[in-house]
Short mmCIF file of N, CA and C in Angstrom, two decimals:
data_model
loop_
_atom_site.label_atom_id
_atom_site.label_comp_id
_atom_site.label_asym_id
_atom_site.label_seq_id
_atom_site.Cartn_x
_atom_site.Cartn_y
_atom_site.Cartn_z
N UNK A 12 -7.90 80.94 44.78
CA UNK A 12 -7.97 79.49 44.79
C UNK A 12 -8.89 79.03 43.66
N UNK A 13 -8.50 77.96 42.97
CA UNK A 13 -9.28 77.38 41.89
C UNK A 13 -10.07 76.19 42.43
N UNK A 14 -11.34 76.12 42.05
CA UNK A 14 -12.20 75.01 42.45
C UNK A 14 -12.70 74.29 41.22
N UNK A 15 -12.80 72.95 41.31
CA UNK A 15 -13.33 72.12 40.26
C UNK A 15 -14.58 71.40 40.77
N UNK A 16 -15.66 71.48 40.02
CA UNK A 16 -16.91 70.81 40.38
C UNK A 16 -17.30 69.87 39.26
N UNK A 17 -17.40 68.56 39.58
CA UNK A 17 -17.75 67.54 38.62
C UNK A 17 -19.24 67.23 38.67
N UNK A 18 -19.78 66.81 37.53
CA UNK A 18 -21.16 66.37 37.45
C UNK A 18 -21.32 65.41 36.29
N UNK A 19 -22.45 64.70 36.26
CA UNK A 19 -22.78 63.84 35.13
C UNK A 19 -22.68 62.36 35.37
N UNK A 20 -22.14 61.93 36.50
CA UNK A 20 -22.05 60.51 36.78
C UNK A 20 -23.40 59.91 37.08
N UNK A 21 -23.44 58.58 37.12
CA UNK A 21 -24.68 57.89 37.42
C UNK A 21 -24.63 56.43 37.06
N UNK A 22 -25.80 55.80 37.06
CA UNK A 22 -25.96 54.39 36.75
C UNK A 22 -26.50 54.25 35.33
N UNK A 23 -25.85 53.41 34.53
CA UNK A 23 -26.26 53.22 33.15
C UNK A 23 -26.05 51.76 32.77
N UNK A 24 -26.87 51.27 31.84
CA UNK A 24 -26.72 49.90 31.35
C UNK A 24 -25.58 49.81 30.34
N UNK A 25 -24.99 48.62 30.24
CA UNK A 25 -23.95 48.39 29.24
C UNK A 25 -24.45 48.79 27.85
N UNK A 26 -23.57 49.47 27.12
CA UNK A 26 -23.93 49.99 25.81
C UNK A 26 -24.46 51.40 25.83
N UNK A 27 -24.75 51.93 27.00
CA UNK A 27 -25.28 53.27 27.13
C UNK A 27 -24.20 54.33 27.13
N UNK A 28 -24.63 55.58 27.38
CA UNK A 28 -23.74 56.72 27.32
C UNK A 28 -23.92 57.62 28.53
N UNK A 29 -22.85 58.31 28.90
CA UNK A 29 -22.87 59.36 29.90
C UNK A 29 -21.94 60.48 29.46
N UNK A 30 -22.23 61.68 29.92
CA UNK A 30 -21.36 62.82 29.66
C UNK A 30 -20.98 63.47 30.98
N UNK A 31 -19.69 63.44 31.31
CA UNK A 31 -19.19 64.06 32.52
C UNK A 31 -18.74 65.49 32.24
N UNK A 32 -18.94 66.36 33.22
CA UNK A 32 -18.50 67.74 33.13
C UNK A 32 -17.64 68.09 34.33
N UNK A 33 -16.71 69.01 34.13
CA UNK A 33 -15.84 69.50 35.20
C UNK A 33 -15.66 70.99 34.98
N UNK A 34 -16.27 71.79 35.84
CA UNK A 34 -16.25 73.24 35.70
C UNK A 34 -15.23 73.84 36.67
N UNK A 35 -14.30 74.60 36.13
CA UNK A 35 -13.30 75.30 36.94
C UNK A 35 -13.76 76.73 37.21
N UNK A 36 -13.60 77.17 38.44
CA UNK A 36 -13.98 78.53 38.81
C UNK A 36 -12.91 79.12 39.72
N UNK A 37 -12.96 80.44 39.89
CA UNK A 37 -12.00 81.16 40.69
C UNK A 37 -11.27 82.19 39.85
N UNK A 38 -10.21 82.73 40.42
CA UNK A 38 -9.42 83.75 39.74
C UNK A 38 -8.35 83.05 38.89
N UNK A 39 -8.72 82.72 37.65
CA UNK A 39 -7.88 81.90 36.79
C UNK A 39 -7.27 82.75 35.69
N UNK A 40 -5.95 82.74 35.62
CA UNK A 40 -5.24 83.40 34.53
C UNK A 40 -5.17 82.51 33.30
N UNK A 41 -4.83 81.24 33.51
CA UNK A 41 -4.64 80.33 32.39
C UNK A 41 -4.87 78.89 32.85
N UNK A 42 -5.41 78.07 31.97
CA UNK A 42 -5.51 76.64 32.18
C UNK A 42 -4.67 75.93 31.13
N UNK A 43 -3.80 75.05 31.59
CA UNK A 43 -2.96 74.28 30.67
C UNK A 43 -3.65 72.95 30.36
N UNK A 44 -3.00 71.82 30.64
CA UNK A 44 -3.61 70.53 30.36
C UNK A 44 -4.80 70.27 31.28
N UNK A 45 -5.79 69.53 30.76
CA UNK A 45 -6.93 69.08 31.53
C UNK A 45 -7.04 67.57 31.32
N UNK A 46 -7.33 66.82 32.39
CA UNK A 46 -7.27 65.38 32.36
C UNK A 46 -8.46 64.75 33.08
N UNK A 47 -8.77 63.52 32.67
CA UNK A 47 -9.69 62.66 33.40
C UNK A 47 -8.94 61.43 33.90
N UNK A 48 -9.10 61.13 35.18
CA UNK A 48 -8.63 59.90 35.79
C UNK A 48 -9.83 59.07 36.23
N UNK A 49 -9.62 57.78 36.49
CA UNK A 49 -10.65 56.96 37.10
C UNK A 49 -10.03 55.95 38.05
N UNK A 50 -10.81 55.55 39.03
CA UNK A 50 -10.36 54.57 40.01
C UNK A 50 -11.46 53.52 40.20
N UNK A 51 -11.29 52.33 39.59
CA UNK A 51 -12.27 51.25 39.80
C UNK A 51 -12.19 50.75 41.24
N UNK A 52 -13.24 50.05 41.70
CA UNK A 52 -13.22 49.52 43.07
C UNK A 52 -12.02 48.61 43.30
N UNK A 53 -11.27 48.86 44.37
CA UNK A 53 -10.15 48.02 44.73
C UNK A 53 -8.92 48.15 43.86
N UNK A 54 -8.89 49.12 42.96
CA UNK A 54 -7.76 49.27 42.04
C UNK A 54 -7.15 50.66 42.16
N UNK A 55 -5.97 50.82 41.58
CA UNK A 55 -5.28 52.10 41.57
C UNK A 55 -5.91 53.06 40.57
N UNK A 56 -5.74 54.34 40.82
CA UNK A 56 -6.20 55.37 39.91
C UNK A 56 -5.39 55.32 38.61
N UNK A 57 -6.07 55.50 37.47
CA UNK A 57 -5.40 55.49 36.19
C UNK A 57 -5.81 56.70 35.37
N UNK A 58 -4.90 57.16 34.54
CA UNK A 58 -5.17 58.25 33.62
C UNK A 58 -5.99 57.73 32.44
N UNK A 59 -7.09 58.42 32.13
CA UNK A 59 -7.99 58.01 31.07
C UNK A 59 -7.79 58.82 29.80
N UNK A 60 -7.74 60.15 29.93
CA UNK A 60 -7.67 61.02 28.76
C UNK A 60 -7.07 62.35 29.14
N UNK A 61 -6.41 62.99 28.17
CA UNK A 61 -5.77 64.29 28.36
C UNK A 61 -6.10 65.17 27.16
N UNK A 62 -6.35 66.45 27.42
CA UNK A 62 -6.47 67.44 26.36
C UNK A 62 -5.62 68.64 26.73
N UNK A 63 -4.76 69.08 25.82
CA UNK A 63 -3.88 70.21 26.07
C UNK A 63 -4.63 71.51 25.81
N UNK A 64 -3.98 72.63 26.17
CA UNK A 64 -4.59 73.94 25.92
C UNK A 64 -4.80 74.19 24.43
N UNK A 65 -3.98 73.58 23.58
CA UNK A 65 -4.13 73.71 22.14
C UNK A 65 -5.03 72.68 21.50
N UNK A 66 -5.57 71.75 22.28
CA UNK A 66 -6.50 70.76 21.76
C UNK A 66 -5.91 69.41 21.42
N UNK A 67 -4.63 69.18 21.69
CA UNK A 67 -4.05 67.86 21.45
C UNK A 67 -4.65 66.84 22.41
N UNK A 68 -4.92 65.63 21.90
CA UNK A 68 -5.64 64.61 22.65
C UNK A 68 -4.80 63.36 22.87
N UNK A 69 -5.01 62.72 24.02
CA UNK A 69 -4.43 61.41 24.30
C UNK A 69 -5.42 60.61 25.13
N UNK A 70 -5.51 59.29 24.83
CA UNK A 70 -6.42 58.39 25.52
C UNK A 70 -5.70 57.11 25.91
N UNK A 71 -6.14 56.52 27.01
CA UNK A 71 -5.70 55.17 27.32
C UNK A 71 -6.33 54.22 26.29
N UNK A 72 -5.60 53.16 25.94
CA UNK A 72 -6.04 52.29 24.85
C UNK A 72 -7.45 51.72 25.06
N UNK A 73 -7.81 51.43 26.30
CA UNK A 73 -9.07 50.76 26.58
C UNK A 73 -10.30 51.61 26.27
N UNK A 74 -10.16 52.92 26.10
CA UNK A 74 -11.31 53.78 25.83
C UNK A 74 -11.26 54.41 24.44
N UNK A 75 -10.22 54.17 23.68
CA UNK A 75 -10.12 54.75 22.34
C UNK A 75 -11.28 54.30 21.47
N UNK A 76 -11.88 55.25 20.76
CA UNK A 76 -13.02 54.95 19.92
C UNK A 76 -14.35 55.00 20.63
N UNK A 77 -14.34 55.06 21.98
CA UNK A 77 -15.57 55.10 22.76
C UNK A 77 -15.73 56.40 23.54
N UNK A 78 -14.63 56.94 24.06
CA UNK A 78 -14.66 58.15 24.87
C UNK A 78 -14.11 59.32 24.06
N UNK A 79 -14.63 60.52 24.32
CA UNK A 79 -14.13 61.74 23.71
C UNK A 79 -13.94 62.80 24.78
N UNK A 80 -12.72 63.30 24.92
CA UNK A 80 -12.44 64.40 25.84
C UNK A 80 -12.50 65.71 25.05
N UNK A 81 -13.07 66.74 25.65
CA UNK A 81 -13.16 68.04 25.01
C UNK A 81 -13.15 69.13 26.08
N UNK A 82 -12.98 70.36 25.64
CA UNK A 82 -12.97 71.49 26.57
C UNK A 82 -13.61 72.70 25.93
N UNK A 83 -14.23 73.52 26.75
CA UNK A 83 -14.79 74.79 26.34
C UNK A 83 -14.01 75.85 27.09
N UNK A 84 -13.06 76.48 26.41
CA UNK A 84 -12.17 77.42 27.09
C UNK A 84 -12.90 78.67 27.57
N UNK A 85 -13.96 79.09 26.87
CA UNK A 85 -14.73 80.25 27.30
C UNK A 85 -15.44 80.00 28.62
N UNK A 86 -15.79 78.73 28.89
CA UNK A 86 -16.48 78.37 30.13
C UNK A 86 -15.57 77.71 31.16
N UNK A 87 -14.29 77.54 30.83
CA UNK A 87 -13.34 76.85 31.70
C UNK A 87 -13.89 75.49 32.14
N UNK A 88 -14.43 74.76 31.19
CA UNK A 88 -15.10 73.50 31.49
C UNK A 88 -14.51 72.37 30.65
N UNK A 89 -14.33 71.23 31.30
CA UNK A 89 -13.83 70.00 30.70
C UNK A 89 -14.97 68.99 30.60
N UNK A 90 -15.00 68.22 29.51
CA UNK A 90 -16.04 67.21 29.29
C UNK A 90 -15.42 65.86 28.97
N UNK A 91 -16.16 64.81 29.29
CA UNK A 91 -15.83 63.47 28.85
C UNK A 91 -17.11 62.80 28.37
N UNK A 92 -17.25 62.65 27.06
CA UNK A 92 -18.36 61.92 26.47
C UNK A 92 -18.00 60.44 26.43
N UNK A 93 -18.80 59.61 27.10
CA UNK A 93 -18.54 58.19 27.21
C UNK A 93 -19.66 57.42 26.52
N UNK A 94 -19.33 56.73 25.43
CA UNK A 94 -20.28 55.94 24.67
C UNK A 94 -19.91 54.46 24.75
N UNK A 95 -20.86 53.61 24.39
CA UNK A 95 -20.65 52.16 24.39
C UNK A 95 -20.03 51.69 25.70
N UNK A 96 -20.60 52.12 26.80
CA UNK A 96 -20.03 51.84 28.11
C UNK A 96 -20.06 50.35 28.43
N UNK A 97 -19.03 49.90 29.13
CA UNK A 97 -18.86 48.52 29.54
C UNK A 97 -18.79 48.44 31.05
N UNK A 98 -19.13 47.28 31.64
CA UNK A 98 -19.02 47.15 33.10
C UNK A 98 -17.63 47.48 33.62
N UNK A 99 -16.58 47.20 32.87
CA UNK A 99 -15.23 47.50 33.32
C UNK A 99 -14.92 48.99 33.35
N UNK A 100 -15.83 49.83 32.82
CA UNK A 100 -15.69 51.28 32.95
C UNK A 100 -16.16 51.78 34.31
N UNK A 101 -16.78 50.92 35.11
CA UNK A 101 -17.27 51.32 36.43
C UNK A 101 -16.12 51.81 37.29
N UNK A 102 -16.24 53.03 37.81
CA UNK A 102 -15.17 53.65 38.59
C UNK A 102 -15.65 55.00 39.10
N UNK A 103 -14.88 55.56 40.03
CA UNK A 103 -15.01 56.97 40.36
C UNK A 103 -14.12 57.75 39.40
N UNK A 104 -14.70 58.71 38.72
CA UNK A 104 -13.98 59.51 37.73
C UNK A 104 -13.62 60.87 38.33
N UNK A 105 -12.37 61.26 38.18
CA UNK A 105 -11.85 62.51 38.71
C UNK A 105 -11.31 63.39 37.59
N UNK A 106 -11.65 64.66 37.59
CA UNK A 106 -10.98 65.59 36.69
C UNK A 106 -9.76 66.18 37.38
N UNK A 107 -8.78 66.54 36.58
CA UNK A 107 -7.53 67.11 37.06
C UNK A 107 -7.14 68.23 36.10
N UNK A 108 -6.86 69.40 36.64
CA UNK A 108 -6.60 70.58 35.83
C UNK A 108 -5.33 71.26 36.30
N UNK A 109 -4.42 71.53 35.36
CA UNK A 109 -3.27 72.37 35.65
C UNK A 109 -3.65 73.80 35.31
N UNK A 110 -3.70 74.66 36.34
CA UNK A 110 -4.16 76.03 36.16
C UNK A 110 -3.21 77.00 36.84
N UNK A 111 -3.20 78.23 36.34
CA UNK A 111 -2.40 79.32 36.90
C UNK A 111 -3.36 80.36 37.43
N UNK A 112 -3.50 80.49 38.75
CA UNK A 112 -4.32 81.59 39.29
C UNK A 112 -3.65 82.93 39.03
N UNK A 113 -4.46 83.98 38.96
CA UNK A 113 -3.89 85.32 38.84
C UNK A 113 -2.95 85.60 40.00
N UNK A 114 -1.75 86.09 39.68
CA UNK A 114 -0.78 86.43 40.71
C UNK A 114 -0.06 85.25 41.32
N UNK A 115 -0.16 84.08 40.71
CA UNK A 115 0.46 82.89 41.27
C UNK A 115 1.16 82.09 40.17
N UNK A 116 1.50 80.85 40.49
CA UNK A 116 2.16 79.95 39.56
C UNK A 116 1.31 78.72 39.32
N UNK A 117 1.69 77.92 38.34
CA UNK A 117 0.90 76.76 37.96
C UNK A 117 0.75 75.77 39.11
N UNK A 118 -0.44 75.20 39.22
CA UNK A 118 -0.74 74.22 40.25
C UNK A 118 -1.72 73.20 39.70
N UNK A 119 -1.68 72.01 40.26
CA UNK A 119 -2.54 70.91 39.84
C UNK A 119 -3.75 70.81 40.77
N UNK A 120 -4.97 70.88 40.20
CA UNK A 120 -6.21 70.86 40.98
C UNK A 120 -7.02 69.61 40.65
N UNK A 121 -7.75 69.11 41.65
CA UNK A 121 -8.56 67.90 41.52
C UNK A 121 -10.03 68.17 41.78
N UNK A 122 -10.89 67.54 41.01
CA UNK A 122 -12.31 67.54 41.29
C UNK A 122 -12.65 66.58 42.42
N UNK A 123 -13.92 66.60 42.85
CA UNK A 123 -14.33 65.80 44.00
C UNK A 123 -14.60 64.34 43.65
N UNK A 124 -14.68 64.02 42.37
CA UNK A 124 -14.98 62.68 41.92
C UNK A 124 -16.47 62.48 41.68
N UNK A 125 -16.80 61.69 40.66
CA UNK A 125 -18.18 61.34 40.38
C UNK A 125 -18.26 59.87 40.01
N UNK A 126 -19.24 59.17 40.59
CA UNK A 126 -19.36 57.72 40.41
C UNK A 126 -20.03 57.39 39.08
N UNK A 127 -19.41 56.50 38.32
CA UNK A 127 -19.99 55.93 37.11
C UNK A 127 -20.13 54.44 37.33
N UNK A 128 -21.36 53.94 37.22
CA UNK A 128 -21.63 52.52 37.40
C UNK A 128 -22.31 51.99 36.15
N UNK A 129 -21.73 50.96 35.54
CA UNK A 129 -22.26 50.36 34.31
C UNK A 129 -22.71 48.95 34.64
N UNK A 130 -24.00 48.69 34.48
CA UNK A 130 -24.57 47.39 34.79
C UNK A 130 -24.69 46.53 33.54
N UNK A 131 -24.82 45.22 33.75
CA UNK A 131 -24.99 44.29 32.63
C UNK A 131 -26.39 44.38 32.05
#
C-alpha cells in the first residue's frame, strides 16, 4: 500500500510564500503523474498543478507565474512552491499521485490535506 503524507501548510499574510510537500512511501515500483488539488471553503475541489514523470508541467490559469510544482524522484516527494499568495488561495490543498506498487497495477492515491490560509 502507498501512503502520502502532506506538510507545509499554515497561516500567511497576503504576498507571502509557503512550500507544500507530499512524501510518498511504501512498496513503490513507479510513480506516474503527480498533482496538487485545492478546495476553498464552500467550493468544489479544483486541480491546481500537474507534473508528469518526465517533468512536463501544467497549471490552472489563476496560479501561473506564482506557483511552481516540482518533484524529487529519488525521494518520491512532490512539492508546491507558492509565492505572492492571495486571500483567494485559501483552501485545503491535497496531493494526488498515480503510483504502481510492486506486484500490482496503477492506482490513484490521495494525501490527507493541508490547510493554507492567506490573510489580508
